[in-house]
CSV table of C-alpha atoms in Angstrom, one decimal:
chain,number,residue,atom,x,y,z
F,1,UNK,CA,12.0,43.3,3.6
F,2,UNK,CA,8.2,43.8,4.1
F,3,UNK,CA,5.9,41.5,2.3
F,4,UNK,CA,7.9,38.4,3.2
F,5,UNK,CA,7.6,38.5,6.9
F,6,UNK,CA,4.1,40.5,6.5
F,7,UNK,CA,2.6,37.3,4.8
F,8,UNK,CA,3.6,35.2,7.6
F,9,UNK,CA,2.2,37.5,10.0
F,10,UNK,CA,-1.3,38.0,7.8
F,11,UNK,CA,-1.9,34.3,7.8
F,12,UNK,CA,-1.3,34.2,11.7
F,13,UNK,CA,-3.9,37.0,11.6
F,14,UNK,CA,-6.2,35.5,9.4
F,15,UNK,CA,-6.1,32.0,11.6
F,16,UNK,CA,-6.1,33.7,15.0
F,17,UNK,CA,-9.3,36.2,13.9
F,18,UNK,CA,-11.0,33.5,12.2
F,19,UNK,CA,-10.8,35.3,8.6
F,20,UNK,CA,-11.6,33.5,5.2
F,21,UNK,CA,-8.7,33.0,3.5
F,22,UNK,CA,-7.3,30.0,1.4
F,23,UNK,CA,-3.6,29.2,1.0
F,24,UNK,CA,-3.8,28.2,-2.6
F,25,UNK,CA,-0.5,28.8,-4.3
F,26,UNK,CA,1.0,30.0,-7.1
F,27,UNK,CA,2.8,29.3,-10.4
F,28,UNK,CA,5.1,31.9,-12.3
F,29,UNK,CA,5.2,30.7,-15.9
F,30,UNK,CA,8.0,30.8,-18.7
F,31,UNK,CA,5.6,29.7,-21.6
F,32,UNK,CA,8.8,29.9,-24.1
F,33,UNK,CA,11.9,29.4,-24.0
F,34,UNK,CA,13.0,33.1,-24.0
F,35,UNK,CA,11.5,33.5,-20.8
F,36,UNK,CA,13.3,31.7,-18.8
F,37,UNK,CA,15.9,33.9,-17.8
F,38,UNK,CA,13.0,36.3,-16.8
F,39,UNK,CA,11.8,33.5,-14.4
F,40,UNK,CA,15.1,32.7,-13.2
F,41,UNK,CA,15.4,36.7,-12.2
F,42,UNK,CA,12.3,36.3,-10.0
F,43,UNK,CA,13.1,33.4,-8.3
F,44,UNK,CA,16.8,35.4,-7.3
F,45,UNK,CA,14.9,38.1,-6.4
F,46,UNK,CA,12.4,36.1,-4.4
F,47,UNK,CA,15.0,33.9,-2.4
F,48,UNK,CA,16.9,37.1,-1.6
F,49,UNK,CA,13.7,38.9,0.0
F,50,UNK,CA,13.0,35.0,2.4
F,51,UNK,CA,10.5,33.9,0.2
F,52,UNK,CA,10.8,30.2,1.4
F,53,UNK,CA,9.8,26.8,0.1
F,54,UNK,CA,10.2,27.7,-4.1
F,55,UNK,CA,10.1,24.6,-6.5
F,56,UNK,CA,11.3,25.1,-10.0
F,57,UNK,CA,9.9,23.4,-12.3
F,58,UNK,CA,10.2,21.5,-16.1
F,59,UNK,CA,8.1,21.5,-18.4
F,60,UNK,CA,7.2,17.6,-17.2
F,61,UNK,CA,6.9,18.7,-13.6
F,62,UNK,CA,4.5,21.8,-14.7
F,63,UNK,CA,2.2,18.9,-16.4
F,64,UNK,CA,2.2,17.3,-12.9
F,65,UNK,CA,2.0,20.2,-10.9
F,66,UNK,CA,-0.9,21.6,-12.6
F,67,UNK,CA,-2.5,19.2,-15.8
F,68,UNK,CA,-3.7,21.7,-18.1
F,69,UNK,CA,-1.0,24.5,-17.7
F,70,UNK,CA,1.4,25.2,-20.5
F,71,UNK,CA,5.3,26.3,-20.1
F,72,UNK,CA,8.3,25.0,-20.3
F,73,UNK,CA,9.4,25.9,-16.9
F,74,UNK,CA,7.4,27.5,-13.9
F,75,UNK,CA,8.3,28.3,-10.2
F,76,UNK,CA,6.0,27.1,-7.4
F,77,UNK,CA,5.2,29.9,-5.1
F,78,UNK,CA,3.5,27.2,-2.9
F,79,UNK,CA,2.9,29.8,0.5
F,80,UNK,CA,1.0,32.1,-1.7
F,81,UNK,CA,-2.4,32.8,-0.8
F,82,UNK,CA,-6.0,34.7,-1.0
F,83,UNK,CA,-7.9,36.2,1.2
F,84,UNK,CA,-11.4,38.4,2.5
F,85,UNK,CA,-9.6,41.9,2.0
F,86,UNK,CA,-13.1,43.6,3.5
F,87,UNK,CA,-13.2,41.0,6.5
F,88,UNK,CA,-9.8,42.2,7.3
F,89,UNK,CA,-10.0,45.5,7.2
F,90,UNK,CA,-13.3,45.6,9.2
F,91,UNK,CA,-11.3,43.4,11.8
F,92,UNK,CA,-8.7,45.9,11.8
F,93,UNK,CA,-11.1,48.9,12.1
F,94,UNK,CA,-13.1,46.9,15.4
F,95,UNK,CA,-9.6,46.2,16.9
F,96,UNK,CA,-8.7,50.0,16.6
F,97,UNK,CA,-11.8,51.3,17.5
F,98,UNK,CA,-11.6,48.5,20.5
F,99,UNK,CA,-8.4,50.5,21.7
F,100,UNK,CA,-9.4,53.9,21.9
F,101,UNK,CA,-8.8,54.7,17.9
F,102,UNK,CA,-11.9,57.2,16.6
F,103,UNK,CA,-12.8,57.1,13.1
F,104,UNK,CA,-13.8,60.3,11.2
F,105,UNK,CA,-15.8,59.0,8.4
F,106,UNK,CA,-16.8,61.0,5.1
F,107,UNK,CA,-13.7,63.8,5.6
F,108,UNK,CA,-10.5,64.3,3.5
F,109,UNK,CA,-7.3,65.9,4.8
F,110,UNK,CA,-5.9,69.1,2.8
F,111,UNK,CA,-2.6,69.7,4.2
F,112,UNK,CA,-0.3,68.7,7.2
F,113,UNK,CA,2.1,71.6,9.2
F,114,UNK,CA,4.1,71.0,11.8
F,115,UNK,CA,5.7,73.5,14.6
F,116,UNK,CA,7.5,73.4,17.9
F,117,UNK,CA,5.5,70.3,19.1
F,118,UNK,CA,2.3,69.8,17.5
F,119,UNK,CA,1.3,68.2,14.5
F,120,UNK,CA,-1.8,70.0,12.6
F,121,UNK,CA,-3.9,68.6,9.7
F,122,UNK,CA,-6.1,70.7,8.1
F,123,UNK,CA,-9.4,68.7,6.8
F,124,UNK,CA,-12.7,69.2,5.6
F,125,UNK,CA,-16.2,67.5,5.0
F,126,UNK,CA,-16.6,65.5,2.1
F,127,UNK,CA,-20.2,66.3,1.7
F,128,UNK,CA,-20.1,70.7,2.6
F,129,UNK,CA,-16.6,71.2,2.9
F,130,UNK,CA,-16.7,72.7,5.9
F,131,UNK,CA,-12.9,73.2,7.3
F,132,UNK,CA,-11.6,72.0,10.4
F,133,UNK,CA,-8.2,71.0,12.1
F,134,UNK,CA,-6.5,67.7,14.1
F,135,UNK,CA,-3.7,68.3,16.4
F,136,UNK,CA,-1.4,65.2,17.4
F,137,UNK,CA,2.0,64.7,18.4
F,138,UNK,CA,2.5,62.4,15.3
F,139,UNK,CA,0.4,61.5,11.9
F,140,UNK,CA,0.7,58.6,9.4
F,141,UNK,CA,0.3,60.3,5.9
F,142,UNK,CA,-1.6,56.9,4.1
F,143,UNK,CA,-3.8,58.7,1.7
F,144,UNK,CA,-3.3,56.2,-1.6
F,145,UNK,CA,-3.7,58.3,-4.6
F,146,UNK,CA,-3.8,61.2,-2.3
F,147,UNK,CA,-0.7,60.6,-0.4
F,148,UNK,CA,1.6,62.4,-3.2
F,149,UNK,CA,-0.3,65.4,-2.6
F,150,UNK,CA,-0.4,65.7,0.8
F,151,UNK,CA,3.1,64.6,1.1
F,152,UNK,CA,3.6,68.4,-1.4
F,153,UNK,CA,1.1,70.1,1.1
F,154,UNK,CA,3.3,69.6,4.2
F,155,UNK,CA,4.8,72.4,5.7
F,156,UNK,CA,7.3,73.0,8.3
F,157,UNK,CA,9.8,70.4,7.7
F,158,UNK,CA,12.4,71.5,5.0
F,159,UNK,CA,11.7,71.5,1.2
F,160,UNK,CA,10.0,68.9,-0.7
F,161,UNK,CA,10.6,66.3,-3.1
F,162,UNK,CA,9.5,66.4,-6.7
F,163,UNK,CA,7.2,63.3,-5.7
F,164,UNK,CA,4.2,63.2,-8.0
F,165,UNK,CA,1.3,60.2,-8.3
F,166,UNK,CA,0.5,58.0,-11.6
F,167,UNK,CA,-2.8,56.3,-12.1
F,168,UNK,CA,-2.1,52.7,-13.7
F,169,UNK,CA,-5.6,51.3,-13.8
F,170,UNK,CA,-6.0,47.4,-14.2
F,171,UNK,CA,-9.1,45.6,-15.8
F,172,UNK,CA,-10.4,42.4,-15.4
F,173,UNK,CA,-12.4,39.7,-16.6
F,174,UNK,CA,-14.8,37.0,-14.9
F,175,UNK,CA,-14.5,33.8,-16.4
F,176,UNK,CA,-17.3,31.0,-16.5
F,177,UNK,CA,-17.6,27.9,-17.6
F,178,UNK,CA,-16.0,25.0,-15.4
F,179,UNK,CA,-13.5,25.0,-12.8
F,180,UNK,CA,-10.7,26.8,-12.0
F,181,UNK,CA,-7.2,25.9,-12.9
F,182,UNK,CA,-5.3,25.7,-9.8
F,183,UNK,CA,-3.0,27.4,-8.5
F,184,UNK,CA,-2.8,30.9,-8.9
F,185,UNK,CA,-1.1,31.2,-12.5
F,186,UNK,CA,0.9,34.4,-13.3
F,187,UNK,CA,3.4,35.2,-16.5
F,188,UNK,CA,6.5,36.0,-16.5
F,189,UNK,CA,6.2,39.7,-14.8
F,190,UNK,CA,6.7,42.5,-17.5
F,191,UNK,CA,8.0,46.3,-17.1
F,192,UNK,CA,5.5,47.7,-14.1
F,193,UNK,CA,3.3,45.2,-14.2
F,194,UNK,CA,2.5,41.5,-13.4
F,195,UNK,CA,0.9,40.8,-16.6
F,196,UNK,CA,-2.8,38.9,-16.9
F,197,UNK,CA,-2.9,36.4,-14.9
F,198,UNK,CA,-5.2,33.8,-13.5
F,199,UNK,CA,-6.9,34.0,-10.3
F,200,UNK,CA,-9.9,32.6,-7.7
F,201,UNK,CA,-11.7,34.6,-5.0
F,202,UNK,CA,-13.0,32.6,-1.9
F,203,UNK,CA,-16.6,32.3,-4.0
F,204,UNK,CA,-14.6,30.5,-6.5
F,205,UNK,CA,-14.6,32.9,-9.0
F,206,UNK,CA,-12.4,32.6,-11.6
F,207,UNK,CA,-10.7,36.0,-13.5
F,208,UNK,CA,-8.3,37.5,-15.7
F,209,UNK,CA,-6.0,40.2,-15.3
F,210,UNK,CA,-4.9,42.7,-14.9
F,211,UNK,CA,-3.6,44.6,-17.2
F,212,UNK,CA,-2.1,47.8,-17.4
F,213,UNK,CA,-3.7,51.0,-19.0
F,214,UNK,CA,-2.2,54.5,-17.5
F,215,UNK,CA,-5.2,57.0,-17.1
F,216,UNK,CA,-5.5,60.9,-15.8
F,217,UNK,CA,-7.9,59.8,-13.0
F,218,UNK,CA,-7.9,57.5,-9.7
F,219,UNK,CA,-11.7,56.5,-10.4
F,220,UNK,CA,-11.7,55.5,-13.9
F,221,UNK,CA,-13.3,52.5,-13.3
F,222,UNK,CA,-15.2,51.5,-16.2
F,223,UNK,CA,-14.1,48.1,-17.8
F,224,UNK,CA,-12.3,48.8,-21.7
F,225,UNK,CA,-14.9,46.5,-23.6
F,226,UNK,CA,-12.3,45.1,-25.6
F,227,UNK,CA,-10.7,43.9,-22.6
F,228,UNK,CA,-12.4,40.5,-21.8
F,229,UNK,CA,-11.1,39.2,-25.1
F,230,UNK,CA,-7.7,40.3,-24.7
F,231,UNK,CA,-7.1,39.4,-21.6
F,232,UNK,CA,-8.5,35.3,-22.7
F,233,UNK,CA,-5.6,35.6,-25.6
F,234,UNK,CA,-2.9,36.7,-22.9
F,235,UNK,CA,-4.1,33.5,-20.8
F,236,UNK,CA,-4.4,31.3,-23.5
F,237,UNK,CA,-0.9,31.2,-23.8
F,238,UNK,CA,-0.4,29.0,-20.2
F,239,UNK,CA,-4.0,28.0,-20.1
F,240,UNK,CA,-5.2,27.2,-23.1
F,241,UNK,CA,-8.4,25.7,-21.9
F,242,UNK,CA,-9.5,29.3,-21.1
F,243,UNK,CA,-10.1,29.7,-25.7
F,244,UNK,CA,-13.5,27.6,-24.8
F,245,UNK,CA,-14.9,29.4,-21.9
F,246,UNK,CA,-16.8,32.3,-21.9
F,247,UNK,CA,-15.1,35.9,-20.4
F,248,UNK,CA,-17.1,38.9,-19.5
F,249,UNK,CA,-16.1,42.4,-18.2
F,250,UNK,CA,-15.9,42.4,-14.4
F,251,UNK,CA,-14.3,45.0,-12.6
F,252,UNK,CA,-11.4,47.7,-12.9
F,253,UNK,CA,-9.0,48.6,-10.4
F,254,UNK,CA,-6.5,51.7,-10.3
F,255,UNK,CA,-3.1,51.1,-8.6
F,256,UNK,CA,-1.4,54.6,-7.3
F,257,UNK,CA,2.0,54.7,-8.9
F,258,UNK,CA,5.1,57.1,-8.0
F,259,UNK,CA,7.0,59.1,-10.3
F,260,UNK,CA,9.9,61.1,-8.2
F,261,UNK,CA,11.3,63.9,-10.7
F,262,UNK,CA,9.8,62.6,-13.6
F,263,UNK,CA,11.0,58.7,-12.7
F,264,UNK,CA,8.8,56.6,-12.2
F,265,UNK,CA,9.6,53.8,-8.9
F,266,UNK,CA,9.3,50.6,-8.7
F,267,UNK,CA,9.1,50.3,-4.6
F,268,UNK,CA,7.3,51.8,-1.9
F,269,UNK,CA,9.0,55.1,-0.4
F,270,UNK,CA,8.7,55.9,3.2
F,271,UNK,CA,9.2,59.6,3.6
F,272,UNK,CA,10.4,60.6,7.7
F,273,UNK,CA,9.7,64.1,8.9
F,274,UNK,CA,12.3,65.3,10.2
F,275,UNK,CA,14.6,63.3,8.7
F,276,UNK,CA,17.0,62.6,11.7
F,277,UNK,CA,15.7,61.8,14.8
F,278,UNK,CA,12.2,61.0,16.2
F,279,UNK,CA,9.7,61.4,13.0
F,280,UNK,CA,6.6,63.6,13.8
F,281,UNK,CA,5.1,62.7,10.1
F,282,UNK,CA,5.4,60.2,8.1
F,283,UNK,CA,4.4,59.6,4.5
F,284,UNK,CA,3.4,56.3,3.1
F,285,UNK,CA,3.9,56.8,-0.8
F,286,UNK,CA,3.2,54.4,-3.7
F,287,UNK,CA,1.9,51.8,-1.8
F,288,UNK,CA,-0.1,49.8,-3.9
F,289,UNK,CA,-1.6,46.3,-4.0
F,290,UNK,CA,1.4,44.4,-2.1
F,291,UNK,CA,0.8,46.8,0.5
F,292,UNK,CA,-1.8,44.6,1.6
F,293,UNK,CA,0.3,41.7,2.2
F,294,UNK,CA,2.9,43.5,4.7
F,295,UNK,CA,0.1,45.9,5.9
F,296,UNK,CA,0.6,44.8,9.4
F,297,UNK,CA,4.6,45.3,8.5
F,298,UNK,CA,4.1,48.6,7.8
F,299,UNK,CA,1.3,49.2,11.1
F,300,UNK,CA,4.5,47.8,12.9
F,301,UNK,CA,7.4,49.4,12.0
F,302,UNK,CA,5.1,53.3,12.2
F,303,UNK,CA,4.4,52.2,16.0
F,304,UNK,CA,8.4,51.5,16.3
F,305,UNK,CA,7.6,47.5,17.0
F,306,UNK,CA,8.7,45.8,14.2
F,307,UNK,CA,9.4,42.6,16.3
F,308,UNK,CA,5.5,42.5,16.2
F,309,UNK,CA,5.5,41.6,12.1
F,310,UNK,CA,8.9,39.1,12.2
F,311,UNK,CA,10.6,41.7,11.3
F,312,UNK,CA,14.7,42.5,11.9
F,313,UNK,CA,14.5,44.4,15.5
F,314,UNK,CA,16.8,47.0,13.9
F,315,UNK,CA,14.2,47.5,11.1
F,316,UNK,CA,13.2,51.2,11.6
F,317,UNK,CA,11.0,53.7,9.3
C-alpha cells in the first residue's frame, strides 16, 4: 500500500530536486529448481501491492537479461532503483526548515503524555542530560530503535501494547575487482530477511549482503570477520564470477525489528492515539529499510494528504 506509490513519488522527488539517483533494476533469482515456487510467491505478492512492469524469466531469458547470472528462472523488477539516501534527507531537512520546521539537534525524547488538549514530550540533552519539555497539539513518534520504547512511555491514552523492539543487524562486504553485474541481484527472500544479495552505490561500488545476525544492541556495528567470505559463497550461487574477486569487510547495519507479545511482525504498525477519532500521537513502529522508499507515503498520510504520495484518497493513518 505504501512503498509502491512511495517509489513513484521518490523518483519524482529525486528528478524534480535534482538528487543522484540511478534507476538500475533488479533481478529476484530461483537458482534451483526448488525455488521457484518461492519466486512465484513474490511476484503474487508484488503484482497485488501495484508493482508494475514485472518480466519473468527462463533460465535462457536470465542469460540474456543479465550474461553472467545463474538461475533457472528470475523476475525483472525493472522500476527498481538506488539512490543518495544523505542528499535526500538533507533536502528534506532544508525544505522543513524552509517552512517554519525547527530542528533540535543532539536531544532524545523520554516519554510522551497527553491531556485535555496538549501534547507533552519530555526530553533531555544528549551531551548533560539536562530535562526539558515540548508542548504541541500533535507528535509523530519516529524514533527507529527507540520508537518501541517511547511508544511503552506514553501516557494518557489507554493501556499499552506488549510492543517490544528486536535488533537484526546486517553486514556487508565490498567487492573489487571489475565491474559490476547489473542489475541489482537478490535470492529468493528467506524467513525475515532478503538474503545476500548483490548491489551498486552511485560510486559504483559493488557489495554483498546483508545478512542477518540478531544482537542485544542497536549500535553493534562492527563487521563479523568471517563475514566477507560467507557472504562471496551465498553470491556465488547466482554470480559465480564473484569466487575470483576479492571481498573485504565493509560496513554493518542494524535494522529495528517488532516483536508484539512475544511475535515477531513482518510489517510496519501504525499505532493512533486515541484510537477513534482525530489522532493527537502517533507511533511509527518497525519501520525499517523500506521505510525509505514510501518515506514521503508515510510524511503524507501523518499530515492527512495522502493524495500528495498517489496514494488512495481514503487512505488514512
Amino acid at each position: 500500500r505504501l512503498c509502491a506509490p512511495g517509489r513513484r513519488t521518490l523518483y519524482d522527488y529525486l528528478r524534480t530536486h535534482d538528487l543522484a539517483h540511478r534507476q538500475t533494476g533488479k533481478l529476484v533469482v530461483a537458482v534451483a529448481d526448488n525455488e521457484v515456487e518461492g519466486l512465484a510467491r513474490v511476484r503474487a505478492a508484488a503484482a497485488a501491492n501495484g508493482v508494475e512492469s514485472m518480466r519473468w524469466l527462463d533460465a535462457d531469458g536470465l542469460a540474456r537479461q543479465a550474461p553472467g547470472v545463474r538461475g533457472v528462472a528470475a523476475l525483472h523488477v525493472p522500476v527498481s532503483g538506488i539512490l543518495d539516501s544523505h542528499a535526500f534527507a538533507l533536502a528534506m531537512l532544508a525544505q522543513a526548515e524552509a517552512a517554519g520546521a525547527t530542528f533540535v539537534w543532539h536531544h532524545g525524547a523520554s516519554a510522551i503524555r497527553g491531556d485535555a488538549d496538549t501534547v507533552t514530550v519530555d526530553c533531555f540533552d544528549a551531551g548533560d542530560g539536562q530535562p526539558s519539555t515540548l508542548r504541541a497539539r500533535r507528535a509523530v513518534n519516529c524514533a527507529g530503535h527507540g520508537a518501541p520504547g517511547l511508544y511503552r512511555a506514553t501516557a494518557g491514552f489507554g493501556a499499552r501494547k506488549g510492543y517490544r523492539g528486536g535488533f537484526a543487524k546486517g553486514n556487508y562486504a565490498a567487492v573489487g575487482g571489475g565491474p559490476p553485474p547489473e542489475p541489482l541481484i537478490y535470492p529468493v527472500p528467506q524467513a525475515h530477511s532478503l538474503g545476500v544479495h548483490t548491489t551498486v552505490d552511485l560510486a559504483g561500488q559493488v557489495r554483498l549482503g546483508p545478512d542477518l545476525e540478531w544482537v542485544e544492541r542497536f549500535d553493534a556495528y562492527a563487521v563479523a570477520p568471517d563475514y566477507p567470505e560467507r557472504a562471496r559463497a551465498a553470491a556465488a550461487r547466482y554470480w559465480p564470477a564473484v569466487a575470483q574477486r576479492r571481498v573485504r569487510p565493509d560496513y554493518a547495519g542494524v535494522r529495528p525489528k517488532l516483536y508484539h507479545d512475544g511475535a515477531l511482525l513482518t510489517d510496519f504498525v501504525f499505532e493512533r492515539e486515541p484510537a477513534e477519532g482525530a489522532w493527537r500521537v502517533l507511533h511509527c513502529l518497525g519501520i525499517e529499510s523500506p521505510g525509505l522508499t514510501c518515506a514521503l507515503s508515510i510524511g503524507a498520510l501523518a499530515a492527512g494528504r495522502p493524495e500528495r504520495a498517489g496514494l488512495d484518497a481514503g487512505l488514512a493513518l
